[in-house]
Coordinates of C-alpha atoms and ligand atoms in Angstrom, one line a residue:
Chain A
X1 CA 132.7 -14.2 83.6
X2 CA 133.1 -18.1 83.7
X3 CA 136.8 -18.3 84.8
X4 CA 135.5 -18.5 88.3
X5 CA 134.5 -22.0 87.7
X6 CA 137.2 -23.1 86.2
X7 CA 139.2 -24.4 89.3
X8 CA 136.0 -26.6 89.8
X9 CA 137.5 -28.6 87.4
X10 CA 139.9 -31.0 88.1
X11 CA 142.7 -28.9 86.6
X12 CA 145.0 -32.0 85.0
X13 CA 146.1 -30.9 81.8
X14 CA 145.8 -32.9 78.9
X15 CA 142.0 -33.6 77.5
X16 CA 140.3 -31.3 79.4
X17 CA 136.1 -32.4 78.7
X18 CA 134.2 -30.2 76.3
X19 CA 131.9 -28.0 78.4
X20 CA 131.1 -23.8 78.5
X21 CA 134.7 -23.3 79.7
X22 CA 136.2 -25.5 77.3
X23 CA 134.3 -25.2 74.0
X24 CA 135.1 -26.7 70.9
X25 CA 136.5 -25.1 67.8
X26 CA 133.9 -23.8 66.2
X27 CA 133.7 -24.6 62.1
X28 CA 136.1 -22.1 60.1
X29 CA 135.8 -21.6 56.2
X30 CA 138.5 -21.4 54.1
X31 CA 140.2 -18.3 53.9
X32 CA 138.1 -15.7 55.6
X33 CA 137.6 -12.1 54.7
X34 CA 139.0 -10.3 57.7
X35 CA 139.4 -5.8 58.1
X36 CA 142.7 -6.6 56.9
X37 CA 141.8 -8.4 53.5
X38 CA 141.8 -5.7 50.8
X39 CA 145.5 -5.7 50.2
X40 CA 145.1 -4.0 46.7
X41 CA 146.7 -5.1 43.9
X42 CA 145.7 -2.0 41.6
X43 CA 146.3 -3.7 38.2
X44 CA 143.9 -5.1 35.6
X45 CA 145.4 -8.4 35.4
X46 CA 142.7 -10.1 36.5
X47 CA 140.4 -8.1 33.8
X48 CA 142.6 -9.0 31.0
X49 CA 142.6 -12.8 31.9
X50 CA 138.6 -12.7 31.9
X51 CA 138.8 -11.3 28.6
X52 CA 141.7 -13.4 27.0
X53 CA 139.5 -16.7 28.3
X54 CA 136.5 -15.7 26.4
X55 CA 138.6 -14.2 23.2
X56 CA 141.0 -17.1 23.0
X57 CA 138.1 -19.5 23.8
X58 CA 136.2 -17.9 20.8
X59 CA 139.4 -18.5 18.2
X60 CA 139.6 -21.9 19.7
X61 CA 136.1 -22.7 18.5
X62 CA 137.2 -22.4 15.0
X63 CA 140.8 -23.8 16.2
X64 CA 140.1 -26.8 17.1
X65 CA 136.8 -27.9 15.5
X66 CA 138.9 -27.1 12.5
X67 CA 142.3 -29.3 13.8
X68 CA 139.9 -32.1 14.8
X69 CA 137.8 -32.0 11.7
X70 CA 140.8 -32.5 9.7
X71 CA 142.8 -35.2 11.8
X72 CA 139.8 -37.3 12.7
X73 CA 137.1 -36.9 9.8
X74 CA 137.9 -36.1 7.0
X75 CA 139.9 -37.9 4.1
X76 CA 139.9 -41.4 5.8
X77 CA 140.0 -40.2 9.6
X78 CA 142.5 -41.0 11.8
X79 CA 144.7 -43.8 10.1
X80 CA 145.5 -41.6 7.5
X81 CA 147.8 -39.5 10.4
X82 CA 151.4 -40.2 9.4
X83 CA 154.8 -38.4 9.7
X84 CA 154.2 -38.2 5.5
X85 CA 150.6 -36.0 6.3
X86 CA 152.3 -33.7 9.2
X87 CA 155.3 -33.2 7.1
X88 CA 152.8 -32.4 4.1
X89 CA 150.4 -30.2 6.0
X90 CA 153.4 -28.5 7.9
X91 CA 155.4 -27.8 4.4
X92 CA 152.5 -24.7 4.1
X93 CA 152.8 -21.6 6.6
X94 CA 149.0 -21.9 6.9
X95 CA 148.9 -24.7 8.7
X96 CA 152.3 -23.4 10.6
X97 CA 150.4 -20.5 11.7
X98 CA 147.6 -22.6 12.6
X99 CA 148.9 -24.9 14.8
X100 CA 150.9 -22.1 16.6
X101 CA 148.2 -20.5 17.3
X102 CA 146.1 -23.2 18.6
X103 CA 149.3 -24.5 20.5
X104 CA 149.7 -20.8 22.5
X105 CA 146.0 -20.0 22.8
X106 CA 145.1 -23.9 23.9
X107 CA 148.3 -23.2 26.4
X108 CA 147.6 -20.1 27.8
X109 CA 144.1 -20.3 27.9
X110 CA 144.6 -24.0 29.7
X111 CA 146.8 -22.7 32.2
X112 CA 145.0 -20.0 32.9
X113 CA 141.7 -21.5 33.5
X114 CA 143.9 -24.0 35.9
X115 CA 145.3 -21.3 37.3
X116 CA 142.1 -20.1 38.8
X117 CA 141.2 -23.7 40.0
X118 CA 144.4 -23.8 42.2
X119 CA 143.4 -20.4 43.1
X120 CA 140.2 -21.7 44.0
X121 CA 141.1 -25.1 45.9
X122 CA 144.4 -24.7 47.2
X123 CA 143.9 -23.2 50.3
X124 CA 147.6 -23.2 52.3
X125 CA 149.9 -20.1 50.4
X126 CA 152.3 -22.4 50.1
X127 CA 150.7 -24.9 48.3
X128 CA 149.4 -22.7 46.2
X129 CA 152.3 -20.8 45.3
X130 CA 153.7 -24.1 44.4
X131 CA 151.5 -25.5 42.4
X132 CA 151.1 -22.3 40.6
X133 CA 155.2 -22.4 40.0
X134 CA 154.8 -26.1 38.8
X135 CA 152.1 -24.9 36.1
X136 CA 154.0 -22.2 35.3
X137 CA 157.2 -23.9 33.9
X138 CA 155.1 -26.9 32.4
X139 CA 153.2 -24.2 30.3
X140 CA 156.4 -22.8 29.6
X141 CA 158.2 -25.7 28.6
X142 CA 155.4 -26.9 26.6
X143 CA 154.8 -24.1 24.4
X144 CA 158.3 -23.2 23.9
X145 CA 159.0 -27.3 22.7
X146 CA 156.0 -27.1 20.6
X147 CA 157.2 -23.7 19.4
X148 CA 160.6 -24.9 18.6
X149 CA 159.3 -28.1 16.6
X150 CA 156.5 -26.4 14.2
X151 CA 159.7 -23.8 13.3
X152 CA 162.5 -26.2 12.4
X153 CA 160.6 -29.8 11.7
X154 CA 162.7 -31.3 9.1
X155 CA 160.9 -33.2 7.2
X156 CA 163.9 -35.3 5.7
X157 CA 165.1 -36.5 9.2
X158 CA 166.1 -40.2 9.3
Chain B
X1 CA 96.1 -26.7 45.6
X2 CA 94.3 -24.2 45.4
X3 CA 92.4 -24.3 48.8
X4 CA 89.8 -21.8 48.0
X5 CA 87.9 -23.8 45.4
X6 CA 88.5 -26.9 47.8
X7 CA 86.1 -25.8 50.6
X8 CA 83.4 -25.1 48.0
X9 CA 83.8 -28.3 47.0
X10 CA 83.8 -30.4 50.0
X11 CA 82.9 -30.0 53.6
X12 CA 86.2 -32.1 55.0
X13 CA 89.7 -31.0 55.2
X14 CA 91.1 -31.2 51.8
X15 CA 94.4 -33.3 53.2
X16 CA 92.4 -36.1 53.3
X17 CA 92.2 -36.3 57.4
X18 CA 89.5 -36.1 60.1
X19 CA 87.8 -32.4 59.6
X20 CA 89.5 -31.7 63.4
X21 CA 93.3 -32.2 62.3
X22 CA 94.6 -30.4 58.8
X23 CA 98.1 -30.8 60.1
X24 CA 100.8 -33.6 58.8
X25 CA 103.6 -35.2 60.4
X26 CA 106.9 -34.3 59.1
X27 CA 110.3 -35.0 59.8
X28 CA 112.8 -32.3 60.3
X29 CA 116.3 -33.0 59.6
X30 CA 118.6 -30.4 61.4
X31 CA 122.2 -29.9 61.5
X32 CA 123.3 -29.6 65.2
X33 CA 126.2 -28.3 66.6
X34 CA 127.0 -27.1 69.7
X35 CA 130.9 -25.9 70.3
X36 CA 130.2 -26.1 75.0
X37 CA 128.9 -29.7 74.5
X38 CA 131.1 -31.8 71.8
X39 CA 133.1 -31.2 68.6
X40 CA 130.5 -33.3 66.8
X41 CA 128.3 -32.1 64.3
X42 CA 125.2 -34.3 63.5
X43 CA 121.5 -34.8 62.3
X44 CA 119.0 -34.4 64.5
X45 CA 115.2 -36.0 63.3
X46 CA 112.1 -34.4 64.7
X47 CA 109.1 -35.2 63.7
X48 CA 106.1 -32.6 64.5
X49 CA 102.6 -32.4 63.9
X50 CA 102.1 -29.1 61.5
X51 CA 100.1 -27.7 59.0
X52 CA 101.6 -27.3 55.6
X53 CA 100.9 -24.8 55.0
X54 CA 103.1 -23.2 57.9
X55 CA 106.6 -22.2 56.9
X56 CA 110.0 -23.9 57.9
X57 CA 110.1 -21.1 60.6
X58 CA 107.3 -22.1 62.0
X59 CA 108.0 -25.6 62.3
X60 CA 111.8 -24.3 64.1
X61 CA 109.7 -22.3 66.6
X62 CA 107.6 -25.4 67.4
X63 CA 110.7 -27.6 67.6
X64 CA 112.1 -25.2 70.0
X65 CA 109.3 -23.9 72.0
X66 CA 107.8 -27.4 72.7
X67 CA 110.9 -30.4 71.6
X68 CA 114.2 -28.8 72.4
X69 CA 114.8 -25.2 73.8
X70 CA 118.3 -25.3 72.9
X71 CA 117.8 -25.4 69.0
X72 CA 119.5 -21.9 68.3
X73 CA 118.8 -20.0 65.1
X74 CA 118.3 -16.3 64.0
X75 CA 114.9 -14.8 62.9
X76 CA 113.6 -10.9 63.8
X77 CA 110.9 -9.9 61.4
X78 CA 109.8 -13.4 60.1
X79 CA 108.5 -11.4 57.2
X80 CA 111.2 -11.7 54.6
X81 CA 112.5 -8.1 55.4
X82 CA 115.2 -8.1 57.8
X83 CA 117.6 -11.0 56.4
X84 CA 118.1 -13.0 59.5
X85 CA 116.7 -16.3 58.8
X86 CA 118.8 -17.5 55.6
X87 CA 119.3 -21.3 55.7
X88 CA 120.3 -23.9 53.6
X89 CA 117.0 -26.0 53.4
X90 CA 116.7 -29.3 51.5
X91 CA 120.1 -28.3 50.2
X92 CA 119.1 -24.6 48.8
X93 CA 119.5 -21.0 50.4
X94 CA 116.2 -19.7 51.5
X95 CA 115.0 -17.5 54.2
X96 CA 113.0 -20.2 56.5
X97 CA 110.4 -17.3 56.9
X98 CA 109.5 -17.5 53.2
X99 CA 109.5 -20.9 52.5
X100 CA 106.4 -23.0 52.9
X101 CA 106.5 -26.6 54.2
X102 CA 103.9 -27.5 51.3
X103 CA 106.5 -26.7 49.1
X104 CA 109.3 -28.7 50.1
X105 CA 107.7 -32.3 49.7
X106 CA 107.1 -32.8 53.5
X107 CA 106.5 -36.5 52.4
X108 CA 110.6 -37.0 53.2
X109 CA 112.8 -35.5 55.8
X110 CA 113.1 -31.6 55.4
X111 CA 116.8 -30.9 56.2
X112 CA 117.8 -27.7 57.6
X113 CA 121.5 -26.5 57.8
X114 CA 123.5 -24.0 58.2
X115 CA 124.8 -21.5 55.1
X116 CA 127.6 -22.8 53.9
X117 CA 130.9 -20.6 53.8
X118 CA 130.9 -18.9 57.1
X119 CA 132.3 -19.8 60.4
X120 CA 129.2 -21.9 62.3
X121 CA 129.2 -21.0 65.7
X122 CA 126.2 -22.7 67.3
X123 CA 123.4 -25.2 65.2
X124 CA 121.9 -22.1 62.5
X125 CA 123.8 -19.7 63.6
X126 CA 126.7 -18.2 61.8
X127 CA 129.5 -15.6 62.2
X128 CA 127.9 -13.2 59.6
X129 CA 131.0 -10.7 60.1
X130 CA 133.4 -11.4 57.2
X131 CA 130.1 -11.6 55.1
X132 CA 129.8 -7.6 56.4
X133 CA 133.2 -6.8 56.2
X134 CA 132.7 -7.4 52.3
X135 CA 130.0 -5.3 52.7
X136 CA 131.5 -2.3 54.1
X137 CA 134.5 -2.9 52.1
X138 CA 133.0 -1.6 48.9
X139 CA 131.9 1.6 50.2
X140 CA 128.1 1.1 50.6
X141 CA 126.9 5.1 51.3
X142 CA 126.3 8.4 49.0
X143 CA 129.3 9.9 48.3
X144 CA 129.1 13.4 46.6
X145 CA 131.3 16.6 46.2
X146 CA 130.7 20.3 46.2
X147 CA 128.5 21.6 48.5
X148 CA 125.3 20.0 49.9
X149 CA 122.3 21.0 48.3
X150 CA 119.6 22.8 50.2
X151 CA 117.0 20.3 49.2
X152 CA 117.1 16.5 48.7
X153 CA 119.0 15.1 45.6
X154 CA 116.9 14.7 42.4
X155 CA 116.5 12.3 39.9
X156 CA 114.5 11.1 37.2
X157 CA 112.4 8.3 37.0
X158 CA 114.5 6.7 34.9
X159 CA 118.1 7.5 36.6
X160 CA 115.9 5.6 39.6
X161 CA 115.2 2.7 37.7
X162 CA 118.6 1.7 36.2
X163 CA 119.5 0.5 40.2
X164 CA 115.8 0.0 41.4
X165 CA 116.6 -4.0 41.0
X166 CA 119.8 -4.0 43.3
X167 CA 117.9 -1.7 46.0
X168 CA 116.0 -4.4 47.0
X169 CA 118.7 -6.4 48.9
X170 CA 117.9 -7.2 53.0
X171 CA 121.6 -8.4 53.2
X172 CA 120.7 -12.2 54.4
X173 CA 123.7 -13.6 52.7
X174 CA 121.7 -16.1 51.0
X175 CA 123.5 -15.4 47.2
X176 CA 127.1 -14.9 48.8
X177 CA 126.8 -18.4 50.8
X178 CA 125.8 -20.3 47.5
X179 CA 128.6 -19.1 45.7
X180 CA 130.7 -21.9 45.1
X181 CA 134.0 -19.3 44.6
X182 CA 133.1 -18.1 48.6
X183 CA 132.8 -21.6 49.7
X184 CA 136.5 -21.9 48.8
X185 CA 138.0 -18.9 49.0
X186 CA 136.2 -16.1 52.0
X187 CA 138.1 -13.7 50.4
X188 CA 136.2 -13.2 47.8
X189 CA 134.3 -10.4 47.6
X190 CA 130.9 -12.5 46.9
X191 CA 127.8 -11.6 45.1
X192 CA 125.9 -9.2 48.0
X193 CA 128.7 -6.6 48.1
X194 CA 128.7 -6.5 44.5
X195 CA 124.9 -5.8 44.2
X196 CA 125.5 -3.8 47.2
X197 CA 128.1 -1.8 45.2
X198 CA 125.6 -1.8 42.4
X199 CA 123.2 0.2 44.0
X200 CA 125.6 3.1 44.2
X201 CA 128.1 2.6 41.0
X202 CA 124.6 3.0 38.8
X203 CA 122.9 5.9 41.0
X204 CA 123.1 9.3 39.3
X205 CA 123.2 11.1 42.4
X206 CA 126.8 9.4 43.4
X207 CA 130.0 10.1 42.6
X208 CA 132.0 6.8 44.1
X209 CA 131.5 4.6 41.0
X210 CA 135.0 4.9 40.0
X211 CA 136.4 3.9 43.5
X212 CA 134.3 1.4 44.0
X213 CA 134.8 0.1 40.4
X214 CA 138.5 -0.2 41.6
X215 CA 138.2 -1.8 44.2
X216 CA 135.7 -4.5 42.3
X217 CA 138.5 -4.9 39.8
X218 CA 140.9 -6.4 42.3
X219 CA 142.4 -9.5 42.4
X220 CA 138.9 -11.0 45.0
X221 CA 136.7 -8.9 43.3
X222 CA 133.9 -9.3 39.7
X223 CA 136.4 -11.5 38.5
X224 CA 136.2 -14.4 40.4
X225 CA 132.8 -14.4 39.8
X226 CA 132.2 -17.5 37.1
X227 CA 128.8 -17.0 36.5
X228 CA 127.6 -19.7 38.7
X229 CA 123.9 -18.1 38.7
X230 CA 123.4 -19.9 42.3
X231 CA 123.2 -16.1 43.6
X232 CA 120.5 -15.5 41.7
X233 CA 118.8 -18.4 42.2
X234 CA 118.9 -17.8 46.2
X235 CA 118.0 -14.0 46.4
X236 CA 114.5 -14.4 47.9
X237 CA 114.3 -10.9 47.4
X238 CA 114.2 -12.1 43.2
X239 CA 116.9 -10.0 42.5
X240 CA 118.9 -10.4 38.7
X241 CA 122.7 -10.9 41.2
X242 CA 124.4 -12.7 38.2
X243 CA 123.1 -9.9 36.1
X244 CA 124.2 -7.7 38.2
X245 CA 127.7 -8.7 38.5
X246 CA 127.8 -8.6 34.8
X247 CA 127.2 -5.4 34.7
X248 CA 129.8 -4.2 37.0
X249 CA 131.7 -5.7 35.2
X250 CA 130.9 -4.6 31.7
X251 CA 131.0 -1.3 33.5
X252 CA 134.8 -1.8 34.8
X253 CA 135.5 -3.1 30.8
X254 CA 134.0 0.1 29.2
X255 CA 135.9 2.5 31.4
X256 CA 139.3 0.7 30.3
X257 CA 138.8 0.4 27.0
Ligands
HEM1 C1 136.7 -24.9 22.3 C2 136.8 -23.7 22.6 C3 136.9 -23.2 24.0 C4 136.1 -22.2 24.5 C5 134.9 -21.5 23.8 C6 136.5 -22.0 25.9 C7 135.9 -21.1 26.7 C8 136.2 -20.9 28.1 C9 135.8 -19.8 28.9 C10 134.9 -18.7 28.5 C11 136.3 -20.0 30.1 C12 136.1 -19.1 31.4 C13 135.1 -19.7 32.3 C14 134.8 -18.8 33.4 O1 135.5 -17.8 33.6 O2 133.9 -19.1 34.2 C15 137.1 -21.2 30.1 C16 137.8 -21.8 31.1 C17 138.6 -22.8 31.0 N1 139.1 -23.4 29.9 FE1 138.3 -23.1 28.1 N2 137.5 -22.9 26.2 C18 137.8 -23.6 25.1 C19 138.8 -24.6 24.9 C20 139.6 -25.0 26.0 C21 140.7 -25.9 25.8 C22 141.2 -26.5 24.5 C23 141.3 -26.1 27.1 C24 142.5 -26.9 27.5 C25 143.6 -26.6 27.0 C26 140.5 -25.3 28.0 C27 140.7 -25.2 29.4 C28 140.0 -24.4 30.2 C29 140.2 -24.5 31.6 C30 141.1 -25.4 32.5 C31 139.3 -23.5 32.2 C32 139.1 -23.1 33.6 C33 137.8 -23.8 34.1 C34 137.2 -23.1 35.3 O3 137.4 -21.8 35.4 O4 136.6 -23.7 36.1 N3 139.5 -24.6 27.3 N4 137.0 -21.7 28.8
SF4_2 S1 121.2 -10.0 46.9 FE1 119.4 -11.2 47.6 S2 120.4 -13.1 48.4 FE2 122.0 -11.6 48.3 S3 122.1 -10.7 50.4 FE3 120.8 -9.4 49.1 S4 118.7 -10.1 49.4 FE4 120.1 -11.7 50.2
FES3 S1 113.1 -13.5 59.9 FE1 113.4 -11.5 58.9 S2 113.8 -12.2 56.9 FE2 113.1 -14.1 57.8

């Protein structure tokens, strides 16, 4: 109903002034839901991260009070660290076990929680497909180094 | 204060004032933005003469009626029943028809904005439809099977009870536009369409849950939720949101496992 007025306007293109024919973008959210938006994934992926943050987070508890406890507390604190104590501690499967446990949970449930940040804050698809790749092969590559090293640590290298 | 003991007491007003004037000066701070004048979004001061114990609808209708008729906002009922008055006041979600100017410290600037999450299209006013689409997304109606009964659909007291919390909800969008997950990401679900969902997944008489449990397990669905408790904090309706969610969600867990 307003086009009418339009050729009122002096009709040079360029910056046009702000006015009812020639509003402003108005103030968009991130991401909004459209009639299109439930493209349905039908798994329960997202279900079983929920529950793996809140089981591995409970094992962690124990995990890494424990770790900490040991490294920084007790038996002198932390000068008594040395390639002699993680050769000594890692010469028992216990503490092998331990340690890859906390290394895989700690990972997991790390990049999983970061994960969901970059699903919250990222708001381009690219960018967040990126990130997510980036995280991805760090997590990788991290557990599968720390993996390799609890496994064959020699405890006579030179 | 309680005013009824006050008036026993004392013949003047209990502000302190002349007996003719038990109204205050307060500032209002509102967020302005108008898309057919400028880009620019600002604070706008006004400072009215108002009794405090009027509400922060009151004051807007003032503003508008008497400072400046272009202040735009939404209200119908101004009762707290129809959900068109949510606003982010003093930096919390509250219908301005509920909320009491006493109660805000009228001592400093009142500011009045906008809910946060949804497209703003003029000053208060925002485009609610996404916030709907959510809505309708989770299937908010009866569904049944078989053959409709002659008479209405029965229950017992206690069938009724298990939802009556999530029944309450006027739809003013006050939970989902706290949620910090919506702020960021619209395509979340957000906390009304799960209560909304509620209200039929825990009703006897329907036979969606399952659907609707489905389509809550999805990637923007319960899961995103991180138990925030702003929702519940907003609802001025005092419904249990967070609680809610949790139990659509415990209710998605026990059907898997
Ligand atoms: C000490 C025991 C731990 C417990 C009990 C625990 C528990 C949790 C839980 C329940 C969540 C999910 C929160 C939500 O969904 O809202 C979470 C998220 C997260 N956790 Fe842990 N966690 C622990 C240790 C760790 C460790 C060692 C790391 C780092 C490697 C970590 C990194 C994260 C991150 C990045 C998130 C995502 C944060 C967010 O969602 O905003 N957590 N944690
Ligand atoms: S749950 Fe409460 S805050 Fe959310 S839309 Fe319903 S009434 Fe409003
Ligand atoms: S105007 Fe209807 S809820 Fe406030």
């Amino acid at each position: 109903m307003s086009t009418e007025t339009t050729p009122a306007n002096s009709g040079t293109a360029g910056e046009r002034p702000i006015g009812p024919d020639n509003p402003a973008p108005v103030i968009e959210p991130p991401r909004t839901r459209t009639g299109r938006s439930p493209r349905s994934t039908r798994t329960n992926f997202e279900l079983h991260g929920w529950l793996f943050m809140r089981l591995s987070g409970i094992l962690l508890v124990f995990l890494v009070l424990g770790h900490l406890l040991i490294q920084l507390v007790l038996d002198g604190g932390v000068s008594k660290v040395s390639f002699a104590f993680v050769a000594g501690r890692w010469a028992s499967p216990f503490w092998q076990v331990w340690d890859l446990l906390m290394l895989w949970l700690a990972m997991l449930h790390g990049a999983n929680g970061l994960r969901t940040i970059i699903n919250d804050y990222a708001q381009r698809d690219n960018t967040r497909f990126w990130l997510k790749m980036l995280l991805y092969t760090a997590t990788v590559f991290t557990i599968l180094l720390g993996t390799l090293v609890i496994f064959t640590f020699d405890p006579n290298i030179r | 204060m309680s005013t009824a003991t006050v008036e026993k007491e004392t013949t003047g007003a209990p502000d302190g004032g002349s007996a003719a004037s038990h109204k205050i000066s307060v500032t209002f701070r509102l967020r302005r933005f108008n898309p057919e004048v400028s880009a620019e979004v600002t604070w706008q001061d006004f400072r009215i003469d108002i009794d405090p114990k009027e509400r922060v609808l009151d004051a807007l209708h003032q503003i508008k009626w008497e400072e400046d008729g272009t202040l735009t906002f939404r209200r119908s009922c101004a009762h707290g029943i129809c959900g068109s008055d949510a606003m982010r006041i003093n930096g919390r979600n509250r219908l301005a028809c509920k909320t009491l100017i006493k109660d805000l410290n009228p001592a400093k600037p009142i500011t009045v904005e906008p809910i946060k999450g949804l497209t703003v299209l003029k000053d208060l006013v925002v485009d609610m439809e996404p916030f709907f689409q959510a809505y309708r997304d989770v299937m908010p109606f009866l569904i049944t099977s078989g053959n409709e009964p002659t008479r209405e659909r029965r229950q017992s007291a206690a069938d009724r009870e298990r939802f009556d919390d999530t029944t309450k909800c006027i739809l003013c969008a006050a939970c989902t536009s706290s949620c910090p997950v919506f702020w960021n990401d619209g395509q979340y679900f957000g906390p009304a369409a799960i209560v909304n969902a509620h209200r039929f997944i825990f009703d006897s008489r329907d036979e969606g849950g399952e659907q609707r449990l489905e389509i809550l397990n999805e990637k923007e669905g319960v899961w995103r939720c991180r138990t925030t408790f702003n929702c519940s904090e907003a609802c001025p309706r005092g419904i249990e949101v967070t609680k809610a969610i949790q139990e659509v969600k415990r209710a998605i867990i026990t059907r898997r496992f």
